[in-house]
PDB file of C-alpha atoms and ligand atoms in Angstrom:
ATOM      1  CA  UNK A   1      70.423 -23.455 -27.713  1.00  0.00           C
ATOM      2  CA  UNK A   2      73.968 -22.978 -27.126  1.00  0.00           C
ATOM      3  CA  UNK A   3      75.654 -22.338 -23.734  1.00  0.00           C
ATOM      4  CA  UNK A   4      76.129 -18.709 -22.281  1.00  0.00           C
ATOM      5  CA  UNK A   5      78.087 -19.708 -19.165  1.00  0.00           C
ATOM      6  CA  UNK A   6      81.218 -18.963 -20.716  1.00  0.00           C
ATOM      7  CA  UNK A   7      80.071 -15.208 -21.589  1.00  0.00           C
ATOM      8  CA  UNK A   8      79.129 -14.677 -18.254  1.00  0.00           C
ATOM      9  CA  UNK A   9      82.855 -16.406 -17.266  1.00  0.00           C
ATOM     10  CA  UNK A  10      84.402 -14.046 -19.072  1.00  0.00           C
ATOM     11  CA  UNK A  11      82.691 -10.876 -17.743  1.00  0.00           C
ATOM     12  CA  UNK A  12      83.088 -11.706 -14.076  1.00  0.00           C
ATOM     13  CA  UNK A  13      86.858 -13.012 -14.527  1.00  0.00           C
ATOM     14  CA  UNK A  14      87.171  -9.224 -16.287  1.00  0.00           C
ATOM     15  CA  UNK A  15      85.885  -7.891 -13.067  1.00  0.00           C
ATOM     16  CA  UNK A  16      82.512  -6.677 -14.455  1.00  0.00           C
ATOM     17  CA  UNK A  17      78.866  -7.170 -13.806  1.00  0.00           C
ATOM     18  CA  UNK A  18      77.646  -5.505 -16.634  1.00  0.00           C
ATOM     19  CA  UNK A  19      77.411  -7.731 -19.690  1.00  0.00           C
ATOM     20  CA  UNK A  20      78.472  -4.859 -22.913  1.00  0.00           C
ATOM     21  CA  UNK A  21      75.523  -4.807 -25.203  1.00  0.00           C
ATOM     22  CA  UNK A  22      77.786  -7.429 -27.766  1.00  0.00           C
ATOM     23  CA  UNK A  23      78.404  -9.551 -25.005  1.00  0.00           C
ATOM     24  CA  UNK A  24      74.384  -9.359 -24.181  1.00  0.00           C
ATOM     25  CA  UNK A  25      73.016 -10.004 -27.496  1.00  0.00           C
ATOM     26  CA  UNK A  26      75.186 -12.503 -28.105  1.00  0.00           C
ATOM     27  CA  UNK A  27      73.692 -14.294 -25.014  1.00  0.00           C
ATOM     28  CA  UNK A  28      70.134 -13.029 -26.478  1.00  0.00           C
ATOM     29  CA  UNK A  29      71.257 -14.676 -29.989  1.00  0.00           C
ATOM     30  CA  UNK A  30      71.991 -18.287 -28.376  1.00  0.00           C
ATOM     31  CA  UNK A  31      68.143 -18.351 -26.826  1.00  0.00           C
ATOM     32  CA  UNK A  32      67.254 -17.485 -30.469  1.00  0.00           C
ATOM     33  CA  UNK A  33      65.967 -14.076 -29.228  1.00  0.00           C
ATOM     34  CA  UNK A  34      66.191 -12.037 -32.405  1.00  0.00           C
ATOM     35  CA  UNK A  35      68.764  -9.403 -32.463  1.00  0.00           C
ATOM     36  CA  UNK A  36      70.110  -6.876 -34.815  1.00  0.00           C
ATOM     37  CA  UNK A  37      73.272  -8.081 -36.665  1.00  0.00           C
ATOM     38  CA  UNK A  38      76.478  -6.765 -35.080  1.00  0.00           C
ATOM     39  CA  UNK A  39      80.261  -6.328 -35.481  1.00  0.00           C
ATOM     40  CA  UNK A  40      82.424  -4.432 -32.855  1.00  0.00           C
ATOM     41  CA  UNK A  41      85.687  -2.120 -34.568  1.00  0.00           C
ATOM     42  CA  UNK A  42      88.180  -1.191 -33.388  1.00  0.00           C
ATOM     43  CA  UNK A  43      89.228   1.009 -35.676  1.00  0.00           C
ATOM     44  CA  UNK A  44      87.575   3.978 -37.905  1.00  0.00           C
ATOM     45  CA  UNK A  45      88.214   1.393 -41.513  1.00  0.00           C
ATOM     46  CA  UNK A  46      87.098  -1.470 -39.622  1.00  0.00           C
ATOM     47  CA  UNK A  47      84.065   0.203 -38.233  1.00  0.00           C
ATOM     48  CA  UNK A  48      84.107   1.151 -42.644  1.00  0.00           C
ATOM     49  CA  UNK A  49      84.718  -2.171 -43.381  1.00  0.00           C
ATOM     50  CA  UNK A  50      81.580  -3.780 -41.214  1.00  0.00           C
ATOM     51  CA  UNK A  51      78.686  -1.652 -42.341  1.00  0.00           C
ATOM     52  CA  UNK A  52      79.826  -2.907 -45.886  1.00  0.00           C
ATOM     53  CA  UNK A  53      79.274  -6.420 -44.565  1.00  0.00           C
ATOM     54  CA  UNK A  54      76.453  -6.085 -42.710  1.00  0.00           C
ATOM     55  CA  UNK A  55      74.525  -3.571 -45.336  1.00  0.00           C
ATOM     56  CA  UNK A  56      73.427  -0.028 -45.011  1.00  0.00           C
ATOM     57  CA  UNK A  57      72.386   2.142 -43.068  1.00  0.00           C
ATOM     58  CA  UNK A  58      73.731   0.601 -40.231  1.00  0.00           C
ATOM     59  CA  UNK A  59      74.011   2.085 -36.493  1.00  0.00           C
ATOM     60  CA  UNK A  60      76.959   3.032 -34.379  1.00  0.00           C
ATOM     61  CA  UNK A  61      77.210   2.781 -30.674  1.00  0.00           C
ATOM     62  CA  UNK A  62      79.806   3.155 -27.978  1.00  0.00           C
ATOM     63  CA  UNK A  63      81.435  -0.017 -26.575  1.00  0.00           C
ATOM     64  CA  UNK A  64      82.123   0.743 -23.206  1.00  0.00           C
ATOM     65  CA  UNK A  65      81.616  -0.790 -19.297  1.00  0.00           C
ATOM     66  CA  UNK A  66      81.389   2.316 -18.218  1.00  0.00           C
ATOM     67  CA  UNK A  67      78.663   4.321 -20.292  1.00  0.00           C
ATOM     68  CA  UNK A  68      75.331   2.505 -19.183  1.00  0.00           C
ATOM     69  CA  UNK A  69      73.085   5.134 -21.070  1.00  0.00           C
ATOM     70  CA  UNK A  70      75.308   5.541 -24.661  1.00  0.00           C
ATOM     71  CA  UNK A  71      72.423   7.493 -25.916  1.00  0.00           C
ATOM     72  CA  UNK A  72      72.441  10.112 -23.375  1.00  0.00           C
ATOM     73  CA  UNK A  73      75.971  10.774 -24.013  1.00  0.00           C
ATOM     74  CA  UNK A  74      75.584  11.121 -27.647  1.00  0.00           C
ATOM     75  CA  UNK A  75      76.859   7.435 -28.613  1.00  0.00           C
ATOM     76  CA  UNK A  76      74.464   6.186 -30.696  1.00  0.00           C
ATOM     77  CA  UNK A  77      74.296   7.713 -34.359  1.00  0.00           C
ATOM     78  CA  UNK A  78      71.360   6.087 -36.147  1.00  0.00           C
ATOM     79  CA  UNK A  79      70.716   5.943 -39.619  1.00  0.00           C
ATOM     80  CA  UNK A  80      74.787   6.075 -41.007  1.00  0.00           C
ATOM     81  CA  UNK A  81      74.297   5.397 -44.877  1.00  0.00           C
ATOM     82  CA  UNK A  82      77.671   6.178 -46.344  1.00  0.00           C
ATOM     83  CA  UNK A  83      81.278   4.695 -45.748  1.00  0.00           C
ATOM     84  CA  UNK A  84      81.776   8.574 -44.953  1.00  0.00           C
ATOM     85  CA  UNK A  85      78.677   8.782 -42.404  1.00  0.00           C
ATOM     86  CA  UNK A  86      80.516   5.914 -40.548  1.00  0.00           C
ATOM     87  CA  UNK A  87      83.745   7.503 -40.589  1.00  0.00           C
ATOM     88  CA  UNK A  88      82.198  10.814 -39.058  1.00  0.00           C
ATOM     89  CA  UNK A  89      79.839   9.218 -36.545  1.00  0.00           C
ATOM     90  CA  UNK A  90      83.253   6.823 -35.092  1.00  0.00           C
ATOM     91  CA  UNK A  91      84.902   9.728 -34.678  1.00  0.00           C
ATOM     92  CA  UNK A  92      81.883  11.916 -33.027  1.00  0.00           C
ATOM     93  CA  UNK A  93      81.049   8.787 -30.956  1.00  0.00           C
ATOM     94  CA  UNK A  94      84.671   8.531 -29.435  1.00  0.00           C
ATOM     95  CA  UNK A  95      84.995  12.599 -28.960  1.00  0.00           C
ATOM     96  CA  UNK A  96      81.849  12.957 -27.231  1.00  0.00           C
ATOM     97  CA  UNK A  97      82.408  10.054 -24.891  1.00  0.00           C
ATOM     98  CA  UNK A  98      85.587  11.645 -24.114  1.00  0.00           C
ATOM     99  CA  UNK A  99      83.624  14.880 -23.678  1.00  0.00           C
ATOM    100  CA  UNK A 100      81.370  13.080 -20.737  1.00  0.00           C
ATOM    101  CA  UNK A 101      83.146  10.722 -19.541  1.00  0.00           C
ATOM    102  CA  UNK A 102      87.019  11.230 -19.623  1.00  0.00           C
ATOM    103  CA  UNK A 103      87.858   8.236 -17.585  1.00  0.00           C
ATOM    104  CA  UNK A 104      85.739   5.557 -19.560  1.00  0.00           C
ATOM    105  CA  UNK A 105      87.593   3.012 -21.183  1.00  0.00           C
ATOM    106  CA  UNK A 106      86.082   3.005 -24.705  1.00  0.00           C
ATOM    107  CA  UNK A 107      86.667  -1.195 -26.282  1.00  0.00           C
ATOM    108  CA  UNK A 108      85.325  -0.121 -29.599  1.00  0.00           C
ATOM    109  CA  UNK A 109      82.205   1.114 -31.286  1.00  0.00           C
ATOM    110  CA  UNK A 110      79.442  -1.455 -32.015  1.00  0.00           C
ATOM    111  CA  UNK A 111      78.534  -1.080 -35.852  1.00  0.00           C
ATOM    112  CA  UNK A 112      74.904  -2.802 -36.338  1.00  0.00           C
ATOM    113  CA  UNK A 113      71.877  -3.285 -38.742  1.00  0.00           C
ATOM    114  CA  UNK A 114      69.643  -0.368 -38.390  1.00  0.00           C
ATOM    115  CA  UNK A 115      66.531  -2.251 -37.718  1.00  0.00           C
ATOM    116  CA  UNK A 116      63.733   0.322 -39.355  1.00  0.00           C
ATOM    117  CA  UNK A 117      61.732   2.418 -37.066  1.00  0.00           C
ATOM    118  CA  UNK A 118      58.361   0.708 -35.498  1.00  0.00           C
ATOM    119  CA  UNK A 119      56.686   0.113 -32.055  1.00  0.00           C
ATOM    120  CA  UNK A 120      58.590  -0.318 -29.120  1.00  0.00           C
ATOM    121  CA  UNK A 121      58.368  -2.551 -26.529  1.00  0.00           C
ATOM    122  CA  UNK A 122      60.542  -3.637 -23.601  1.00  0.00           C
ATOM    123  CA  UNK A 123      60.953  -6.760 -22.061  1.00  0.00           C
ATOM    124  CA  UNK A 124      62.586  -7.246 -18.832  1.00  0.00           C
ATOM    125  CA  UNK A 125      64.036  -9.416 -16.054  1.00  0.00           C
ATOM    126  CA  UNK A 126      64.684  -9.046 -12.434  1.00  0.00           C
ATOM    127  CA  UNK A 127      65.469 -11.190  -9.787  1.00  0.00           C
ATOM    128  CA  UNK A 128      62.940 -10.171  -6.871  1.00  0.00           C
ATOM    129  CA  UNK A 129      64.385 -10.959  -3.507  1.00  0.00           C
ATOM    130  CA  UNK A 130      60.990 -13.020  -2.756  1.00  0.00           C
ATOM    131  CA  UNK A 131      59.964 -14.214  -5.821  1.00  0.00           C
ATOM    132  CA  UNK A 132      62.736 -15.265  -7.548  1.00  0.00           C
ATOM    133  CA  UNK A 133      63.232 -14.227 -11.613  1.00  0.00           C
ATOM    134  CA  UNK A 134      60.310 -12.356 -12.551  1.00  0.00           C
ATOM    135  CA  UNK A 135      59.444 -11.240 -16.158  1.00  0.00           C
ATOM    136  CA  UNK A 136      58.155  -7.758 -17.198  1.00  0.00           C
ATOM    137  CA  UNK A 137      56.547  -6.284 -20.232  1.00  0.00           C
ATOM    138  CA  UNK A 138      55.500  -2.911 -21.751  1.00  0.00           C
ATOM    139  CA  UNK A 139      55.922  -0.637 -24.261  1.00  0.00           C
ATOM    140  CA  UNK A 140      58.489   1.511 -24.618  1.00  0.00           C
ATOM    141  CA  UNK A 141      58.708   5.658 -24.851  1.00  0.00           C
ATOM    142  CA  UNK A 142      58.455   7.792 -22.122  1.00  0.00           C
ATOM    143  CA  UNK A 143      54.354   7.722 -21.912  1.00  0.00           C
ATOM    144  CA  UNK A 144      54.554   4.019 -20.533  1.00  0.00           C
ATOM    145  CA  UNK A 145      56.966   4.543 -18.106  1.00  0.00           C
ATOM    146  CA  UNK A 146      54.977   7.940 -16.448  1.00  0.00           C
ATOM    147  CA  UNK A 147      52.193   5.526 -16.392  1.00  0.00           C
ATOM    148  CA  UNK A 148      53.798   2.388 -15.584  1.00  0.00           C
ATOM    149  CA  UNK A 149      51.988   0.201 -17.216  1.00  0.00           C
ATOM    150  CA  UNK A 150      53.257  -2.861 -17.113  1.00  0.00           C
ATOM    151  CA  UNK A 151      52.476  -6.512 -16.397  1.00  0.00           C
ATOM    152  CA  UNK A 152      54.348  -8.848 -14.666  1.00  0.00           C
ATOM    153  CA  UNK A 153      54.492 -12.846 -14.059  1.00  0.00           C
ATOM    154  CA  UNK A 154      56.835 -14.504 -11.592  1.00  0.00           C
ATOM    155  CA  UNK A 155      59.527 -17.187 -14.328  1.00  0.00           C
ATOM    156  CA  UNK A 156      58.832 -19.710 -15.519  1.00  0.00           C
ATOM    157  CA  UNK A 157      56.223 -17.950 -17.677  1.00  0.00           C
ATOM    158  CA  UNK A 158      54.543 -19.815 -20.377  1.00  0.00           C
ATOM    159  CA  UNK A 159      52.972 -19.045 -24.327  1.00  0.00           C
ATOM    160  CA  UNK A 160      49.607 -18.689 -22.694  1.00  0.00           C
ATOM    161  CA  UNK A 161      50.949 -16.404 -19.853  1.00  0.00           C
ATOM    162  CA  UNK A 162      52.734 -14.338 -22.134  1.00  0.00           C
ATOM    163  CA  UNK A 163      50.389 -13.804 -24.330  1.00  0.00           C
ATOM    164  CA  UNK A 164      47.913 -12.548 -21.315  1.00  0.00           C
ATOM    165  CA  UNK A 165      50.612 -10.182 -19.866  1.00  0.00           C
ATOM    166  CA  UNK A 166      50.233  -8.458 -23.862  1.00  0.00           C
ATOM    167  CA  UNK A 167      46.725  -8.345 -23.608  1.00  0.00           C
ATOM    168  CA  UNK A 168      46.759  -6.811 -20.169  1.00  0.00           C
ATOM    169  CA  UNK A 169      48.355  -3.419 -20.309  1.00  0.00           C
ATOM    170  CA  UNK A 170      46.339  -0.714 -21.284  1.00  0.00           C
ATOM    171  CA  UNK A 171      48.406   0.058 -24.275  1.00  0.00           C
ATOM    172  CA  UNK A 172      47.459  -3.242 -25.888  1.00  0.00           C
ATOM    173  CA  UNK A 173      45.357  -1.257 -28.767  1.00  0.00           C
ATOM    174  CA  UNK A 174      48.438  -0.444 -30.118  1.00  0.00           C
ATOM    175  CA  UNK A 175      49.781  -3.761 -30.886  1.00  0.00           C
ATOM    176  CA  UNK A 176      46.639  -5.334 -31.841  1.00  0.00           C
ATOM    177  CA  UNK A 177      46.048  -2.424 -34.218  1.00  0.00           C
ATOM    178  CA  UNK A 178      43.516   0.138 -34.836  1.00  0.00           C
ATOM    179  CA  UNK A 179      42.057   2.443 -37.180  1.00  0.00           C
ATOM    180  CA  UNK A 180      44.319   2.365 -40.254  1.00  0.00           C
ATOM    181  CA  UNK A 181      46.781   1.032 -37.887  1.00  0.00           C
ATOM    182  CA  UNK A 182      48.174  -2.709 -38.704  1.00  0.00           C
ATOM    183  CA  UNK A 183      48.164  -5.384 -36.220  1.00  0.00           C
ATOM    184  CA  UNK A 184      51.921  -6.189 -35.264  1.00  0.00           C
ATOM    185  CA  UNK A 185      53.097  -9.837 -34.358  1.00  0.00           C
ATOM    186  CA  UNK A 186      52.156  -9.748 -30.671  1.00  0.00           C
ATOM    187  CA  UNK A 187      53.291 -13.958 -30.893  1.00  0.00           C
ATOM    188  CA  UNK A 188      56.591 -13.164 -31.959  1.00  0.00           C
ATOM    189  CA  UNK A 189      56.762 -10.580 -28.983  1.00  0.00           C
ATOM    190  CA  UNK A 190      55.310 -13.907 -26.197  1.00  0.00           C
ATOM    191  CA  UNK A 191      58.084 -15.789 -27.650  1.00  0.00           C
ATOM    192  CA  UNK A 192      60.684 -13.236 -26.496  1.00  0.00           C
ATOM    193  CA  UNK A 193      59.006 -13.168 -23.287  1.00  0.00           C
ATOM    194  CA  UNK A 194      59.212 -17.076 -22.857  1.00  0.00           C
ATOM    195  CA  UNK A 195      62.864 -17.442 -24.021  1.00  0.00           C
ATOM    196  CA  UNK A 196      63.709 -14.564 -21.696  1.00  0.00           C
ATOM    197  CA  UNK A 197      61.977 -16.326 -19.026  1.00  0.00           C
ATOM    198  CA  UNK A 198      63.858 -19.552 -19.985  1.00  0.00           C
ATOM    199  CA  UNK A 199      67.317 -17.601 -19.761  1.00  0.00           C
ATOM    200  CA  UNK A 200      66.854 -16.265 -16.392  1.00  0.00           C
ATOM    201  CA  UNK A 201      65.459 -19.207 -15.109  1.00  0.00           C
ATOM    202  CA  UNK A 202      68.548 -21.110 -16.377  1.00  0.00           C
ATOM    203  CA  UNK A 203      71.172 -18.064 -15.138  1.00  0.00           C
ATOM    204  CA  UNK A 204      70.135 -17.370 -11.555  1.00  0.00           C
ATOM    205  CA  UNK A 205      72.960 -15.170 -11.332  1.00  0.00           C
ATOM    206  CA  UNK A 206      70.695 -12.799 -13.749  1.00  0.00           C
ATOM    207  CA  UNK A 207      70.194  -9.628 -11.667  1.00  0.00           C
ATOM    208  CA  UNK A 208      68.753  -7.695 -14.119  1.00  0.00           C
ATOM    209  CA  UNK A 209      68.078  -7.890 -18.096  1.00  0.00           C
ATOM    210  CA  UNK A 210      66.713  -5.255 -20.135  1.00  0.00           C
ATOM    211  CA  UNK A 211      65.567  -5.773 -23.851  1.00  0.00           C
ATOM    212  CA  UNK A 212      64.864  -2.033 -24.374  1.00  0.00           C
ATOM    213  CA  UNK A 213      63.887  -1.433 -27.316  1.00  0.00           C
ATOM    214  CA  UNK A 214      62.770  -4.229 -29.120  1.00  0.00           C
ATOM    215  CA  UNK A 215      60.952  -3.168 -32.439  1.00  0.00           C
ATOM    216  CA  UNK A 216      57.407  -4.659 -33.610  1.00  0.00           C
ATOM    217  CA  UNK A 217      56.767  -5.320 -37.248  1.00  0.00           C
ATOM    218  CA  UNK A 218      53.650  -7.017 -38.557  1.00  0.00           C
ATOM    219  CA  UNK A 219      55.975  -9.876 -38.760  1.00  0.00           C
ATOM    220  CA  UNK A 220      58.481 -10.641 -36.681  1.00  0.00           C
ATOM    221  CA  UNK A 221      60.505  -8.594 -34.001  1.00  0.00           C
ATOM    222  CA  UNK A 222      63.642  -7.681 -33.446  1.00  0.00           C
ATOM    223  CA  UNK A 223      65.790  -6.198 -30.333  1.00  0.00           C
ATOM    224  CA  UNK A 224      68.332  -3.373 -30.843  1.00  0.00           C
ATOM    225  CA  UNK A 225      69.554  -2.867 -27.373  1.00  0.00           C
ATOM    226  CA  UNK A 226      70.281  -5.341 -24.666  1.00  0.00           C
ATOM    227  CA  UNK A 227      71.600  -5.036 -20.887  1.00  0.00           C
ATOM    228  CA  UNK A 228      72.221  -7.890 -18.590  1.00  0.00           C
ATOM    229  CA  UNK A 229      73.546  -7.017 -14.592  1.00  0.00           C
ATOM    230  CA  UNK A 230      75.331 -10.301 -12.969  1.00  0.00           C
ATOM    231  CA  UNK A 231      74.663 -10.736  -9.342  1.00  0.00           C
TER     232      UNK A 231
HETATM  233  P1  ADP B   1      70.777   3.467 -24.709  1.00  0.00           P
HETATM  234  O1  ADP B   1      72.003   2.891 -24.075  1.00  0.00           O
HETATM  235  O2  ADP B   1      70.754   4.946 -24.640  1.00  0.00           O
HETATM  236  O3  ADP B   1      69.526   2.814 -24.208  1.00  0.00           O
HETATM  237  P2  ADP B   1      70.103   2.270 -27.314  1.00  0.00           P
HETATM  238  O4  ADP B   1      71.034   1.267 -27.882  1.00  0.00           O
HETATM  239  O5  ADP B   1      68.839   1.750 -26.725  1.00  0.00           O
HETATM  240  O6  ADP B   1      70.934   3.158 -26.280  1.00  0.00           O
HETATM  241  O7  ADP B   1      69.759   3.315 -28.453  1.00  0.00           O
HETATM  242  C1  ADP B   1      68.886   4.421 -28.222  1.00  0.00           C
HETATM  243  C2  ADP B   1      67.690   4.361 -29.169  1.00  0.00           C
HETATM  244  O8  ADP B   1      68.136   4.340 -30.519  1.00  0.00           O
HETATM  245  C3  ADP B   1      66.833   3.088 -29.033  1.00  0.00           C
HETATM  246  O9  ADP B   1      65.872   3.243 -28.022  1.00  0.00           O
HETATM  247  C4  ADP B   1      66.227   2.951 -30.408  1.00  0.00           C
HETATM  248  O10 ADP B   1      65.083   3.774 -30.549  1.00  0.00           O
HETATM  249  C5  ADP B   1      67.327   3.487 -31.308  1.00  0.00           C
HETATM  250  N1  ADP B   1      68.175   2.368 -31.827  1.00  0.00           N
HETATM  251  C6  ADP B   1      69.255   1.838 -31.221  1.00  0.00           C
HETATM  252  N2  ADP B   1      69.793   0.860 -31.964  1.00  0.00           N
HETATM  253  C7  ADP B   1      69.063   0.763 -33.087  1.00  0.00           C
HETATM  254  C8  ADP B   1      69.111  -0.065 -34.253  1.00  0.00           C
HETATM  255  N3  ADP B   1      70.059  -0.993 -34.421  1.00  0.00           N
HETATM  256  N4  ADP B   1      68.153   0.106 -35.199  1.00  0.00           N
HETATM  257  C9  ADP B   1      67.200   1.057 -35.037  1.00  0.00           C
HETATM  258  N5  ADP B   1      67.091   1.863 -33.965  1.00  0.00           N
HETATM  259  C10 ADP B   1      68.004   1.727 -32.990  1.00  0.00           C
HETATM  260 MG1   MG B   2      68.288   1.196 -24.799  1.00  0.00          MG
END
């Protein structure tokens, strides 16, 4: 696993707490948490000139400290399958952001795989003013959060912990499949959950992490958005 203390260097001696989602997943990447393949451009032909490398349809977010939710400002524009789709969706991304939030310094859009559609889950991180880092675990979509249900275990959480805190929420049925429904790799999901665990544990000056979403598959998972606060 390689080191992350220089990421976080970076970000405070910029004056930030907020890790950008790059930034995050690149931290995500070196605890072998599997993320969506990424390339921030600065420029409408580079933006062009990344989805060729990384292979349609490809995504295209905001890059910016100071959007937090880039969907609810309109800068996310899924499912970009031409050179000209990218081209329009930089440009929409940077006008509505402007739109919004005048003031936000925009770094670049984020081009990335479009990892196809599937469950959602979120894992999470806080550091609880008692407890120390504490792991969370649910699905994702509005449903889950109305009902909170979650489960939680206080880091370091182990494979067999984990796996219990999948098994406990009420929504488990849907990961371990039902009717015509397949069962989705609910292992691949506990080994997010440990190697977050084993990132805050190691970076106590994690406030907060979200993994939200990270898409289920019958094999394998994979996390399209990351945030990580700095104390
Ligand atoms: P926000 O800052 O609004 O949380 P996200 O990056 O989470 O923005 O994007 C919003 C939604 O778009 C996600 O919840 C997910 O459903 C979808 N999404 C984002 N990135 C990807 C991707 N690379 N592949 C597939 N779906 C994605
Ligand atoms: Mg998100």
């Amino acid at each position: 696993m390689g080191s992350v203390s220089h990421i976080f260097d970076a970000v405070r001696r910029d004056g930030r707490k907020n890790l950008l989602e790059p930034e995050a997943k690149e931290v995500c990447r070196a605890y072998e948490i599997p993320v969506t393949d990424f390339r921030v451009a600065k420029e409408e032909a580079e933006a062009i000139k990344a989805a060729g490398d990384i292979g349609y349809p490809v995504v295209l977010k905001i890059v910016s400290p100071d959007v937090i939710h880039k969907s609810d400002v309109g800068a996310v524009v899924l499912n970009l399958k031409t050179a000209h789709e990218v081209g329009e969706a930089y440009r929409r991304i940077l006008s509505n952001v402007v739109k919004v939030q005048p003031n936000a310094r925009m770094l670049g859009v984020l081009v990335q795989e479009m990892a196809p559609a599937s469950t959602e889950v979120i894992v999470g991180a806080i550091k609880d003013q008692q407890f120390g880092p504490s792991i969370m675990f649910g699905l994702g979509g509005i449903l889950v959060e109305v009902l909170e249900d979650v489960a939680f275990r206080v880091a370091p959480v182990t494979m067999l912990e984990a796996e219990a805190m999948i098994t406990e929420i009420k929504a488990y049925p849907v990961l371990k499949g039902y009717r015509n429904q397949p069962k989705l790799d609910t292992a691949a999901i506990a080994e997010v959950i440990v190697k977050t665990s084993k990132l805050v544990m190691d970076h106590q000056d994690i406030k907060e992490l979200d993994l939200n979403p990270v898409m289920v598959y019958e094999d394998g998972v994979k996390t399209v958005d990351a945030r990580i606060i700095l104390e």
